Amino acid sequence: MFVARSIAADHRDLIHDVSFDFHGRRMATCSSDQSVKVWDKSENGDWHCTASWKTHSGSVWRVTWAHPEFGQVLASCSFDRTAAVWEEIVGESNDKLRGQSHWVKRTTLVDSRTSVTDVKFAPKHMGLMLATCSADGVVRIYEAPDVMNLSQWSLQHEISCKLSCSCISWNPSSSRAHSPMIAVGSDDNSPNILAKVQIYEYNENTRKYAKAEALMTVTDPVHDIAFAPNLGRSFHILAVATKDVRIFTLKPLRKELTSSGGLTKFEIHIVAQFDNHNSQVWRVSWNITGTVLASSGDDGCVRLWKANYMDNWKCTGILKGNGSPVNGSSQQGIFNASLGSANTSLQNSLNGSSASR
Amino acid sequence: MEKMARVTTALGGNALTGRTMFCHLDAPANAISVCRDAAQVVVAGRNIFKIYSIEEDQFVEKLNLRVGRKPSLNFSCADVVWHQMDENLLATAATNGVVVTWNLGKPSRNKQDQLFTEHKRTVNKVCFHPTEVYMLLSGSQDGYMKCFDLRKKDSVSTFSGQSESVRDVQFSIRDYFTFAATFENGNVQLWDIRRPDRYERMFTAHNGPVFCCDWHPEDRGWLATGGRDKMVKVWDMNTTRAKEIYCVQTIASVARVKWRPECKHHIATCSMMVDHNIYVWDVRRPFIPSAMFEEHKDVTTGIVWRHLHDPYFLLSGSKDSTLYQHIFKDASQPIDRANPEGLCYSLYGDLAFAAKESLISSDSNRKPYIGDRRHPIFFKRKLDPTEQFEYISSSSALSVFETDMESGSMDWFVHTAKQYALAGRPLAELCDHNAKVAKGLDRNQVAQTWTMLRIIYSSLGTVSSANLNHSMGKGSATLPLMNSFNLKDIPSGLGSESRLDRSKGENRTENILMDSSSTLINNEDNEETEGSDVPADYLLGDVEADEDDLYMMDHENPHAEEQEYSLPQEAFPLRHEIVDNPSALDHLQDKADSPHVSGNEAETVSLTPVESFSLISISHSLYENRLPTDFFNPIVRDTLLFYAEQGDVQTAVSVLIVLGDRIRKEIDEQTQEHWYTSYIDLLQRFQLWNISNEVIKLSTCRAINCLNQASTTLHINCSNCKRPMSNRGWICDRCRQCASMCAVCHHVVKGLFVWCQGCSHGGHLQHIMKWLETSSHCPAGCGHLCWRARYRRSSAAPWSGPTPPSPTPSSCSGSPSPGRSSCAGSPTTRHSLFLRGQ
């Protein structure tokens, strides 16, 4: 079972993003009140706010953690057209600020002319890189050539997506067979039938990002997009939050089968599509193994999705935002012991059914 | 009052219509002003001074006021204002310091009326009195404000702010005699028009210049100011001290502020640099604009509401030489694009969820969602006060959904990682152990996989363990662990094996029946090729065994240096042999699995194999004896691929490690590397540094193997003089002493150093433990009763763990970020932790 632990966030406006760090022990929230808060988990599981500071002069849309190998580093992006990189300073603690950690701004990325809607650090094996996307449809990829110097970021790539961008996701695969890849979602709501999810892949030959695919079936505004943790899979799983939840698999076709252009071709399948939120879906998030997807929508619920052994995705749980139980989740019994794999403990507990093993 | 009533009527009878539209101007605009009938707009700039009429769907140029041959600086306007009572009366502020009035009623082409050349520098602002036709006020860069009576040639009074340049002057709408002036030094002054000697009130409103101000059209006490500090502030002037009641933070310096008609809390702003957009804010929600007009390509210089009582039409002029009419329903709403929810899955399966409160409160979810958020209030002509209230009270609820302990979502991963045995034992045992672990965690499928692997690759597990015992004297000495457990563990292992065999019997028969016929023929060849492999392996093992024989002898003798020997093994990749060795052994046994059991173990063991065979069909097992293990490789490979594709990279990697060479060639290097990196990354996420290091050590991929060696630096300081030691040896250059000697063997301890906290003597872990078994005093002869200390503390505490006092790894520089101490798993830390694990 899930136990809801309510936290008095004390943000003065909407919270737009929450983000756990690499080890799951810290959490960052960002809000329209222009601030970011960092929460640390105590021994007994309580979350304590250890830092809260004004980060931008506009709504902060997203906050994200860098790999801890680079230090305790956060990136935030904002309506004020900037993205910023923050680093926690450990050391002499001020008496009156005991228990509060200190975060300093290492850099401000000011290249965008419009609201920066998302910021994401690249997977660790690529080095210290981050990507931003902005409402004017430009994805920018920055790199800190010296990982010790977080105040120097050079703009490596500018990808023009033509459509107002709302979200990005790096392909987390660490395989050498998979070139760096980034998926971009657009919340452009003009009545057109352009693909709202585009996938860009790094081309070793041209040293540029080029559009590899576009998910033509997604034509509604996209609010969030997330690659599942790869964990050794040969293919990629992509979740898209639009007016419904969609899950795609992208299977790279073997290089020799594709043209010599260097771009990978993908065999794209939509493996699931759910409109149970009845309205806009705002967020999607994968569990660490990429086997359970959580989505949240305008209905104020979090829904959990999981594939069974037949690769059929089903709802395995509904969580109400205020912690109250949701009745009418009628998916009990779909899952049974045939799932076999160990990851079943989650949805079994959610269903309240103890699968006989 | 009378005037206002008239206007409302006019509006009521003739409501504004129109659409978002624009027209190109010839030159950048500096300011715009609208005629009181809302049908005409005047645009003024350095090179433009024109009047446009606002038609249904276009702007039409009505009049160009720049006439005459030679361009006069008087036409270069910084500001323009259209009198709100007299449709023919306009005033402009020229950049050369002249205040000009214009009378549209003049019959000549030149409408210029009066010229006041009193200011020394640019006039920034002109303002007509709202009810007095002939009263005009100006504010200039020279720091003076002047009041003009249009019936006179000169100014009637001059106000000296005694501050700096005046940026804005505004007559109060309700107080006849009052006007506000803003200054470049951040001050705002209130003046009484009758008292030019000094201001009534002054306060500092902003950090840096205050560029603009606007009196609230309804609330007489409210004054909004905007400054270079990017703030818009609303002041309540009714109290004796000006009180800041609202503060809006924008993203660029604020050039103009204009209260929105009919909407008490709404205010429009534009900026003078960087930002070209026009925002409309609800001052009660100061962080996010409620509407945004993004049409302009350059800085917006003038904004004005088209009609005093109409909140839906906004006109703007810009440096991009366009004049726009904005309609509210075409505005973009940043809040509409803003995500009202945040969601994140944590490592351990907890979910953090932040959502707008109205979305999750129980009553609002009964309502349809439409109309709540997607259609903010200004879509509607009628403003509903309750809705307005809801609109401003936006906050989010944050909660973390925690998975409880027993369902613990990711605990299985951690437990599995911790409990799996990956090397150091015969294959069959590893498989059985891992199967048991998996079964204990209710992972039946994985458990079965392990059992199958055991059957496939060492079907005669008992025989092999017998063989192992037989060869232990030579072969397994490289695996010191085995010495201890082999004897006592095997019997229990046998029991579980036979049980598992029974359960797996059917599976196996299936597999074998399936292909037995076709493979019988192949067997011969395979056997041969394998046979040719074996001697090499065997030889290798033999050579090692010779060395190890020596070690076995040393083992009896704790003073030998086997500690030193084993450390290099951990530090350098030459230990591949160790990893491969069990496989080589098993390989050997698979080949030689005709039951040539020898040695004194024969009696005890030989019973069991027979038993287990009898439980399965003997014929099958006979077939299987002939089957080369390669035969199953494709199946095993598919199994591993299956697990990987399912996201269970743990199983894939563990099997890969345990099977070693048997399966390695079946899976391409890149995939293996991918699995390893994924698994290691996952282990590090869970802060399982020891296991991750073990996996790195055991992996056979070159790229993985060097992971824990690359960019790891140990800085070693001498324990005596505390200075860095050279890399050449273990004797300090400066003090000529050997660092950290073992109190028992008097050799340098290079690895795990334990010492007594009581007397601080110590040495090799094994030596000290051995010593303490027989003696209770300190081996160094200091007389300290280390043994007693141990019991008094009732734990291993006094003999403290692996952080050696010397040589001290004083700091580690693990690329890429040594200095970032929060990186909990810097390579050195991991390394020493791993040592402790052993």
PDB file of N, CA, C and O in Angstrom, chain A residues 3 5 7 13 15-16 23 25 32 69-71 81 87 147 164 174 176 230 232-234 282-283 285 296-297 320 342-343, chain B residues 275 285 287 337 339 341 345 348 360 365 373 396 398 400 402 410 412 443 645 673-675 677-678 684-685 687 816-817 820:
ATOM      1  N   VAL A   3       1.323   4.952   1.417  1.00  0.00           N
ATOM      2  CA  VAL A   3       0.928   5.802   2.523  1.00  0.00           C
ATOM      3  C   VAL A   3       1.206   7.234   2.107  1.00  0.00           C
ATOM      4  O   VAL A   3       2.329   7.557   1.711  1.00  0.00           O
ATOM      5  N   ARG A   5       1.995  10.919   2.657  1.00  0.00           N
ATOM      6  CA  ARG A   5       2.600  11.770   3.663  1.00  0.00           C
ATOM      7  C   ARG A   5       2.507  13.193   3.128  1.00  0.00           C
ATOM      8  O   ARG A   5       3.145  13.546   2.146  1.00  0.00           O
ATOM      9  N   ILE A   7       3.006  17.092   2.961  1.00  0.00           N
ATOM     10  CA  ILE A   7       4.101  17.977   3.334  1.00  0.00           C
ATOM     11  C   ILE A   7       3.627  19.411   3.176  1.00  0.00           C
ATOM     12  O   ILE A   7       3.058  19.766   2.142  1.00  0.00           O
ATOM     13  N   ASP A  13       2.676  29.993  -4.415  1.00  0.00           N
ATOM     14  CA  ASP A  13       1.897  29.844  -5.641  1.00  0.00           C
ATOM     15  C   ASP A  13       2.001  28.377  -6.059  1.00  0.00           C
ATOM     16  O   ASP A  13       2.531  27.557  -5.314  1.00  0.00           O
ATOM     17  N   ILE A  15       2.987  24.844  -7.341  1.00  0.00           N
ATOM     18  CA  ILE A  15       4.221  24.073  -7.507  1.00  0.00           C
ATOM     19  C   ILE A  15       4.170  23.451  -8.895  1.00  0.00           C
ATOM     20  O   ILE A  15       3.186  22.810  -9.254  1.00  0.00           O
ATOM     21  N   HIS A  16       5.188  23.665  -9.658  1.00  0.00           N
ATOM     22  CA  HIS A  16       5.164  23.163 -11.029  1.00  0.00           C
ATOM     23  C   HIS A  16       5.956  21.888 -11.215  1.00  0.00           C
ATOM     24  O   HIS A  16       5.764  21.191 -12.199  1.00  0.00           O
ATOM     25  N   HIS A  23      19.820   9.549  -5.668  1.00  0.00           N
ATOM     26  CA  HIS A  23      19.714   8.514  -4.652  1.00  0.00           C
ATOM     27  C   HIS A  23      18.357   8.490  -3.971  1.00  0.00           C
ATOM     28  O   HIS A  23      18.143   7.688  -3.064  1.00  0.00           O
ATOM     29  N   ARG A  25      17.063  10.558  -1.919  1.00  0.00           N
ATOM     30  CA  ARG A  25      17.048  11.040  -0.547  1.00  0.00           C
ATOM     31  C   ARG A  25      16.789  12.538  -0.460  1.00  0.00           C
ATOM     32  O   ARG A  25      16.601  13.082   0.607  1.00  0.00           O
ATOM     33  N   SER A  32       5.727  28.818  -8.901  1.00  0.00           N
ATOM     34  CA  SER A  32       5.544  30.122  -9.524  1.00  0.00           C
ATOM     35  C   SER A  32       5.978  31.251  -8.608  1.00  0.00           C
ATOM     36  O   SER A  32       6.148  32.374  -9.063  1.00  0.00           O
ATOM     37  N   GLU A  69      27.871  12.782  -8.950  1.00  0.00           N
ATOM     38  CA  GLU A  69      29.297  12.808  -9.243  1.00  0.00           C
ATOM     39  C   GLU A  69      29.771  14.234  -9.533  1.00  0.00           C
ATOM     40  O   GLU A  69      30.929  14.572  -9.331  1.00  0.00           O
ATOM     41  N   PHE A  70      28.859  15.065 -10.008  1.00  0.00           N
ATOM     42  CA  PHE A  70      29.219  16.444 -10.320  1.00  0.00           C
ATOM     43  C   PHE A  70      28.974  17.369  -9.127  1.00  0.00           C
ATOM     44  O   PHE A  70      29.072  18.580  -9.250  1.00  0.00           O
ATOM     45  N   GLY A  71      28.617  16.796  -8.015  1.00  0.00           N
ATOM     46  CA  GLY A  71      28.310  17.601  -6.844  1.00  0.00           C
ATOM     47  C   GLY A  71      26.815  17.664  -6.632  1.00  0.00           C
ATOM     48  O   GLY A  71      26.045  17.023  -7.333  1.00  0.00           O
ATOM     49  N   ARG A  81      12.893  33.595 -18.829  1.00  0.00           N
ATOM     50  CA  ARG A  81      13.704  33.327 -20.024  1.00  0.00           C
ATOM     51  C   ARG A  81      15.110  32.854 -19.704  1.00  0.00           C
ATOM     52  O   ARG A  81      15.983  32.881 -20.578  1.00  0.00           O
ATOM     53  N   GLU A  87      24.569  25.314  -7.084  1.00  0.00           N
ATOM     54  CA  GLU A  87      25.365  24.306  -6.391  1.00  0.00           C
ATOM     55  C   GLU A  87      25.272  24.535  -4.891  1.00  0.00           C
ATOM     56  O   GLU A  87      25.301  25.674  -4.408  1.00  0.00           O
ATOM     57  N   VAL A 147      34.280  19.933 -15.619  1.00  0.00           N
ATOM     58  CA  VAL A 147      33.232  19.592 -14.655  1.00  0.00           C
ATOM     59  C   VAL A 147      33.475  20.231 -13.295  1.00  0.00           C
ATOM     60  O   VAL A 147      32.590  20.292 -12.464  1.00  0.00           O
ATOM     61  N   SER A 164       6.519  25.547 -30.455  1.00  0.00           N
ATOM     62  CA  SER A 164       6.747  25.909 -29.060  1.00  0.00           C
ATOM     63  C   SER A 164       6.988  24.653 -28.215  1.00  0.00           C
ATOM     64  O   SER A 164       6.166  23.745 -28.191  1.00  0.00           O
ATOM     65  N   SER A 174      22.899   4.047 -21.755  1.00  0.00           N
ATOM     66  CA  SER A 174      24.339   4.241 -21.716  1.00  0.00           C
ATOM     67  C   SER A 174      25.036   3.369 -22.746  1.00  0.00           C
ATOM     68  O   SER A 174      26.256   3.291 -22.767  1.00  0.00           O
ATOM     69  N   ARG A 176      26.689   2.048 -26.061  1.00  0.00           N
ATOM     70  CA  ARG A 176      27.398   2.693 -27.164  1.00  0.00           C
ATOM     71  C   ARG A 176      26.619   2.538 -28.457  1.00  0.00           C
ATOM     72  O   ARG A 176      26.835   3.258 -29.417  1.00  0.00           O
ATOM     73  N   ASN A 230      16.674   2.968 -19.086  1.00  0.00           N
ATOM     74  CA  ASN A 230      16.901   1.967 -20.127  1.00  0.00           C
ATOM     75  C   ASN A 230      17.233   0.590 -19.565  1.00  0.00           C
ATOM     76  O   ASN A 230      16.675  -0.422 -20.002  1.00  0.00           O
ATOM     77  N   GLY A 232      19.555  -1.608 -19.842  1.00  0.00           N
ATOM     78  CA  GLY A 232      20.011  -2.700 -20.674  1.00  0.00           C
ATOM     79  C   GLY A 232      19.059  -3.138 -21.765  1.00  0.00           C
ATOM     80  O   GLY A 232      19.342  -4.096 -22.469  1.00  0.00           O
ATOM     81  N   ARG A 233      17.949  -2.436 -21.893  1.00  0.00           N
ATOM     82  CA  ARG A 233      17.046  -2.808 -22.976  1.00  0.00           C
ATOM     83  C   ARG A 233      17.656  -2.412 -24.318  1.00  0.00           C
ATOM     84  O   ARG A 233      18.395  -1.429 -24.407  1.00  0.00           O
ATOM     85  N   SER A 234      17.283  -3.137 -25.318  1.00  0.00           N
ATOM     86  CA  SER A 234      17.785  -2.790 -26.636  1.00  0.00           C
ATOM     87  C   SER A 234      16.907  -1.724 -27.286  1.00  0.00           C
ATOM     88  O   SER A 234      17.276  -1.132 -28.280  1.00  0.00           O
ATOM     89  N   TRP A 282      -0.814  15.852 -17.130  1.00  0.00           N
ATOM     90  CA  TRP A 282       0.218  16.875 -16.945  1.00  0.00           C
ATOM     91  C   TRP A 282       1.604  16.297 -16.761  1.00  0.00           C
ATOM     92  O   TRP A 282       2.594  16.895 -17.143  1.00  0.00           O
ATOM     93  N   ARG A 283       1.671  15.174 -16.121  1.00  0.00           N
ATOM     94  CA  ARG A 283       3.006  14.668 -15.805  1.00  0.00           C
ATOM     95  C   ARG A 283       3.059  13.166 -15.997  1.00  0.00           C
ATOM     96  O   ARG A 283       2.077  12.455 -15.731  1.00  0.00           O
ATOM     97  N   SER A 285       5.944   9.968 -15.069  1.00  0.00           N
ATOM     98  CA  SER A 285       7.224   9.674 -14.417  1.00  0.00           C
ATOM     99  C   SER A 285       7.387   8.168 -14.315  1.00  0.00           C
ATOM    100  O   SER A 285       6.444   7.453 -13.964  1.00  0.00           O
ATOM    101  N   SER A 296      -0.160  11.883 -13.915  1.00  0.00           N
ATOM    102  CA  SER A 296      -1.105  12.706 -13.166  1.00  0.00           C
ATOM    103  C   SER A 296      -1.809  13.630 -14.135  1.00  0.00           C
ATOM    104  O   SER A 296      -1.230  14.081 -15.122  1.00  0.00           O
ATOM    105  N   GLY A 297      -3.072  13.873 -13.837  1.00  0.00           N
ATOM    106  CA  GLY A 297      -3.867  14.657 -14.774  1.00  0.00           C
ATOM    107  C   GLY A 297      -4.766  15.639 -14.073  1.00  0.00           C
ATOM    108  O   GLY A 297      -4.696  15.824 -12.857  1.00  0.00           O
ATOM    109  N   LYS A 320      -5.067   9.304  -4.932  1.00  0.00           N
ATOM    110  CA  LYS A 320      -5.725  10.602  -4.910  1.00  0.00           C
ATOM    111  C   LYS A 320      -4.743  11.614  -4.360  1.00  0.00           C
ATOM    112  O   LYS A 320      -3.987  11.330  -3.432  1.00  0.00           O
ATOM    113  N   ALA A 342       9.730 -10.132 -10.351  1.00  0.00           N
ATOM    114  CA  ALA A 342       9.717  -9.654  -8.979  1.00  0.00           C
ATOM    115  C   ALA A 342       9.001  -8.337  -8.821  1.00  0.00           C
ATOM    116  O   ALA A 342       8.555  -7.990  -7.750  1.00  0.00           O
ATOM    117  N   ASN A 343       8.891  -7.598  -9.888  1.00  0.00           N
ATOM    118  CA  ASN A 343       8.371  -6.253  -9.748  1.00  0.00           C
ATOM    119  C   ASN A 343       6.884  -6.237  -9.439  1.00  0.00           C
ATOM    120  O   ASN A 343       6.264  -5.200  -9.418  1.00  0.00           O
TER     121      ASN A 343
ATOM    122  N   ASP B 275      12.523  42.783 -22.961  1.00  0.00           N
ATOM    123  CA  ASP B 275      11.242  42.105 -23.041  1.00  0.00           C
ATOM    124  C   ASP B 275      10.284  42.925 -23.905  1.00  0.00           C
ATOM    125  O   ASP B 275      10.077  44.102 -23.638  1.00  0.00           O
ATOM    126  N   ARG B 285      -1.907  38.076  -7.361  1.00  0.00           N
ATOM    127  CA  ARG B 285      -1.107  36.898  -7.714  1.00  0.00           C
ATOM    128  C   ARG B 285       0.145  37.399  -8.414  1.00  0.00           C
ATOM    129  O   ARG B 285       0.235  37.432  -9.646  1.00  0.00           O
ATOM    130  N   PHE B 287       3.116  36.620  -9.114  1.00  0.00           N
ATOM    131  CA  PHE B 287       4.242  35.907  -9.699  1.00  0.00           C
ATOM    132  C   PHE B 287       4.054  35.547 -11.157  1.00  0.00           C
ATOM    133  O   PHE B 287       5.002  35.316 -11.873  1.00  0.00           O
ATOM    134  N   ARG B 337      -0.494  27.521 -19.696  1.00  0.00           N
ATOM    135  CA  ARG B 337       0.540  26.569 -20.108  1.00  0.00           C
ATOM    136  C   ARG B 337       1.253  25.979 -18.910  1.00  0.00           C
ATOM    137  O   ARG B 337       1.911  24.951 -19.027  1.00  0.00           O
ATOM    138  N   ASN B 339       2.224  24.041 -15.795  1.00  0.00           N
ATOM    139  CA  ASN B 339       1.811  22.760 -15.260  1.00  0.00           C
ATOM    140  C   ASN B 339       1.253  22.936 -13.864  1.00  0.00           C
ATOM    141  O   ASN B 339       1.932  23.456 -13.002  1.00  0.00           O
ATOM    142  N   GLU B 341       0.742  20.583 -11.920  1.00  0.00           N
ATOM    143  CA  GLU B 341       1.099  19.396 -11.150  1.00  0.00           C
ATOM    144  C   GLU B 341       2.569  19.043 -11.350  1.00  0.00           C
ATOM    145  O   GLU B 341       3.148  19.297 -12.398  1.00  0.00           O
ATOM    146  N   TYR B 345       8.825   9.964  -9.495  1.00  0.00           N
ATOM    147  CA  TYR B 345       9.024   8.651  -8.905  1.00  0.00           C
ATOM    148  C   TYR B 345      10.391   8.641  -8.255  1.00  0.00           C
ATOM    149  O   TYR B 345      11.365   9.022  -8.880  1.00  0.00           O
ATOM    150  N   TYR B 348      13.137   4.583  -4.566  1.00  0.00           N
ATOM    151  CA  TYR B 348      12.606   3.492  -3.752  1.00  0.00           C
ATOM    152  C   TYR B 348      11.138   3.225  -4.039  1.00  0.00           C
ATOM    153  O   TYR B 348      10.500   2.452  -3.338  1.00  0.00           O
ATOM    154  N   ILE B 360      -7.338  18.754  -6.494  1.00  0.00           N
ATOM    155  CA  ILE B 360      -7.415  17.545  -5.679  1.00  0.00           C
ATOM    156  C   ILE B 360      -8.416  17.656  -4.550  1.00  0.00           C
ATOM    157  O   ILE B 360      -8.741  16.661  -3.921  1.00  0.00           O
ATOM    158  N   ASN B 365     -13.418  18.082  -7.687  1.00  0.00           N
ATOM    159  CA  ASN B 365     -13.263  17.047  -8.707  1.00  0.00           C
ATOM    160  C   ASN B 365     -14.613  16.476  -9.133  1.00  0.00           C
ATOM    161  O   ASN B 365     -14.700  15.747 -10.096  1.00  0.00           O
ATOM    162  N   ARG B 373      -9.956  25.813 -15.035  1.00  0.00           N
ATOM    163  CA  ARG B 373      -8.617  26.307 -15.250  1.00  0.00           C
ATOM    164  C   ARG B 373      -8.367  26.712 -16.699  1.00  0.00           C
ATOM    165  O   ARG B 373      -7.614  27.618 -16.993  1.00  0.00           O
ATOM    166  N   SER B 396      -0.458  24.942  -4.111  1.00  0.00           N
ATOM    167  CA  SER B 396      -0.351  23.522  -4.402  1.00  0.00           C
ATOM    168  C   SER B 396      -0.207  22.725  -3.113  1.00  0.00           C
ATOM    169  O   SER B 396       0.337  23.217  -2.131  1.00  0.00           O
ATOM    170  N   LEU B 398       1.494  19.436  -1.573  1.00  0.00           N
ATOM    171  CA  LEU B 398       2.602  18.521  -1.854  1.00  0.00           C
ATOM    172  C   LEU B 398       2.480  17.311  -0.958  1.00  0.00           C
ATOM    173  O   LEU B 398       2.263  17.438   0.244  1.00  0.00           O
ATOM    174  N   VAL B 400       3.964  13.063  -0.453  1.00  0.00           N
ATOM    175  CA  VAL B 400       4.804  11.956  -0.906  1.00  0.00           C
ATOM    176  C   VAL B 400       4.061  10.670  -0.595  1.00  0.00           C
ATOM    177  O   VAL B 400       3.672  10.426   0.543  1.00  0.00           O
ATOM    178  N   GLU B 402       4.329   7.045   0.014  1.00  0.00           N
ATOM    179  CA  GLU B 402       5.424   6.131   0.327  1.00  0.00           C
ATOM    180  C   GLU B 402       4.937   4.703   0.234  1.00  0.00           C
ATOM    181  O   GLU B 402       3.884   4.355   0.747  1.00  0.00           O
ATOM    182  N   MET B 410      11.228  -1.518  -4.196  1.00  0.00           N
ATOM    183  CA  MET B 410      12.566  -1.773  -4.731  1.00  0.00           C
ATOM    184  C   MET B 410      13.438  -2.556  -3.754  1.00  0.00           C
ATOM    185  O   MET B 410      14.606  -2.798  -4.024  1.00  0.00           O
ATOM    186  N   TRP B 412      13.422  -5.581  -3.102  1.00  0.00           N
ATOM    187  CA  TRP B 412      13.871  -6.828  -3.708  1.00  0.00           C
ATOM    188  C   TRP B 412      15.187  -6.634  -4.431  1.00  0.00           C
ATOM    189  O   TRP B 412      16.069  -7.475  -4.388  1.00  0.00           O
ATOM    190  N   ARG B 443      10.647 -14.417  -6.025  1.00  0.00           N
ATOM    191  CA  ARG B 443      10.856 -14.212  -7.457  1.00  0.00           C
ATOM    192  C   ARG B 443      11.041 -15.583  -8.084  1.00  0.00           C
ATOM    193  O   ARG B 443      12.161 -16.020  -8.356  1.00  0.00           O
ATOM    194  N   GLU B 645      15.342  -7.053 -21.483  1.00  0.00           N
ATOM    195  CA  GLU B 645      14.253  -6.295 -22.103  1.00  0.00           C
ATOM    196  C   GLU B 645      13.129  -6.019 -21.117  1.00  0.00           C
ATOM    197  O   GLU B 645      12.383  -5.068 -21.256  1.00  0.00           O
ATOM    198  N   GLU B 673      28.362  -4.723 -22.280  1.00  0.00           N
ATOM    199  CA  GLU B 673      28.823  -3.484 -21.673  1.00  0.00           C
ATOM    200  C   GLU B 673      27.625  -2.628 -21.261  1.00  0.00           C
ATOM    201  O   GLU B 673      27.601  -2.035 -20.187  1.00  0.00           O
ATOM    202  N   HIS B 674      26.648  -2.611 -22.130  1.00  0.00           N
ATOM    203  CA  HIS B 674      25.426  -1.864 -21.840  1.00  0.00           C
ATOM    204  C   HIS B 674      24.771  -2.376 -20.557  1.00  0.00           C
ATOM    205  O   HIS B 674      24.376  -1.608 -19.687  1.00  0.00           O
ATOM    206  N   TRP B 675      24.694  -3.673 -20.437  1.00  0.00           N
ATOM    207  CA  TRP B 675      24.081  -4.246 -19.233  1.00  0.00           C
ATOM    208  C   TRP B 675      24.884  -3.884 -18.000  1.00  0.00           C
ATOM    209  O   TRP B 675      24.344  -3.472 -16.985  1.00  0.00           O
ATOM    210  N   THR B 677      26.961  -1.378 -17.502  1.00  0.00           N
ATOM    211  CA  THR B 677      26.863   0.028 -17.118  1.00  0.00           C
ATOM    212  C   THR B 677      25.502   0.313 -16.502  1.00  0.00           C
ATOM    213  O   THR B 677      25.401   1.038 -15.514  1.00  0.00           O
ATOM    214  N   SER B 678      24.476  -0.280 -17.067  1.00  0.00           N
ATOM    215  CA  SER B 678      23.144  -0.032 -16.513  1.00  0.00           C
ATOM    216  C   SER B 678      23.044  -0.558 -15.085  1.00  0.00           C
ATOM    217  O   SER B 678      22.528   0.114 -14.189  1.00  0.00           O
ATOM    218  N   GLN B 684      24.772   1.961  -7.939  1.00  0.00           N
ATOM    219  CA  GLN B 684      25.283   3.185  -7.332  1.00  0.00           C
ATOM    220  C   GLN B 684      24.152   4.085  -6.886  1.00  0.00           C
ATOM    221  O   GLN B 684      24.269   4.814  -5.913  1.00  0.00           O
ATOM    222  N   ARG B 685      23.059   4.047  -7.600  1.00  0.00           N
ATOM    223  CA  ARG B 685      21.906   4.808  -7.165  1.00  0.00           C
ATOM    224  C   ARG B 685      21.468   4.367  -5.775  1.00  0.00           C
ATOM    225  O   ARG B 685      21.103   5.163  -4.942  1.00  0.00           O
ATOM    226  N   GLN B 687      23.329   3.204  -3.677  1.00  0.00           N
ATOM    227  CA  GLN B 687      24.505   3.369  -2.834  1.00  0.00           C
ATOM    228  C   GLN B 687      25.082   2.030  -2.400  1.00  0.00           C
ATOM    229  O   GLN B 687      25.616   1.880  -1.309  1.00  0.00           O
ATOM    230  N   PRO B 816      35.254  12.777 -11.883  1.00  0.00           N
ATOM    231  CA  PRO B 816      35.614  14.107 -12.274  1.00  0.00           C
ATOM    232  C   PRO B 816      35.492  15.147 -11.176  1.00  0.00           C
ATOM    233  O   PRO B 816      35.706  16.305 -11.468  1.00  0.00           O
ATOM    234  N   SER B 817      35.152  14.795  -9.998  1.00  0.00           N
ATOM    235  CA  SER B 817      34.928  15.887  -9.069  1.00  0.00           C
ATOM    236  C   SER B 817      35.414  15.535  -7.687  1.00  0.00           C
ATOM    237  O   SER B 817      34.641  15.124  -6.845  1.00  0.00           O
ATOM    238  N   ARG B 820      33.917  17.673  -4.567  1.00  0.00           N
ATOM    239  CA  ARG B 820      32.514  17.648  -4.183  1.00  0.00           C
ATOM    240  C   ARG B 820      32.289  16.508  -3.229  1.00  0.00           C
ATOM    241  O   ARG B 820      32.099  15.374  -3.604  1.00  0.00           O
TER     242      ARG B 820
END
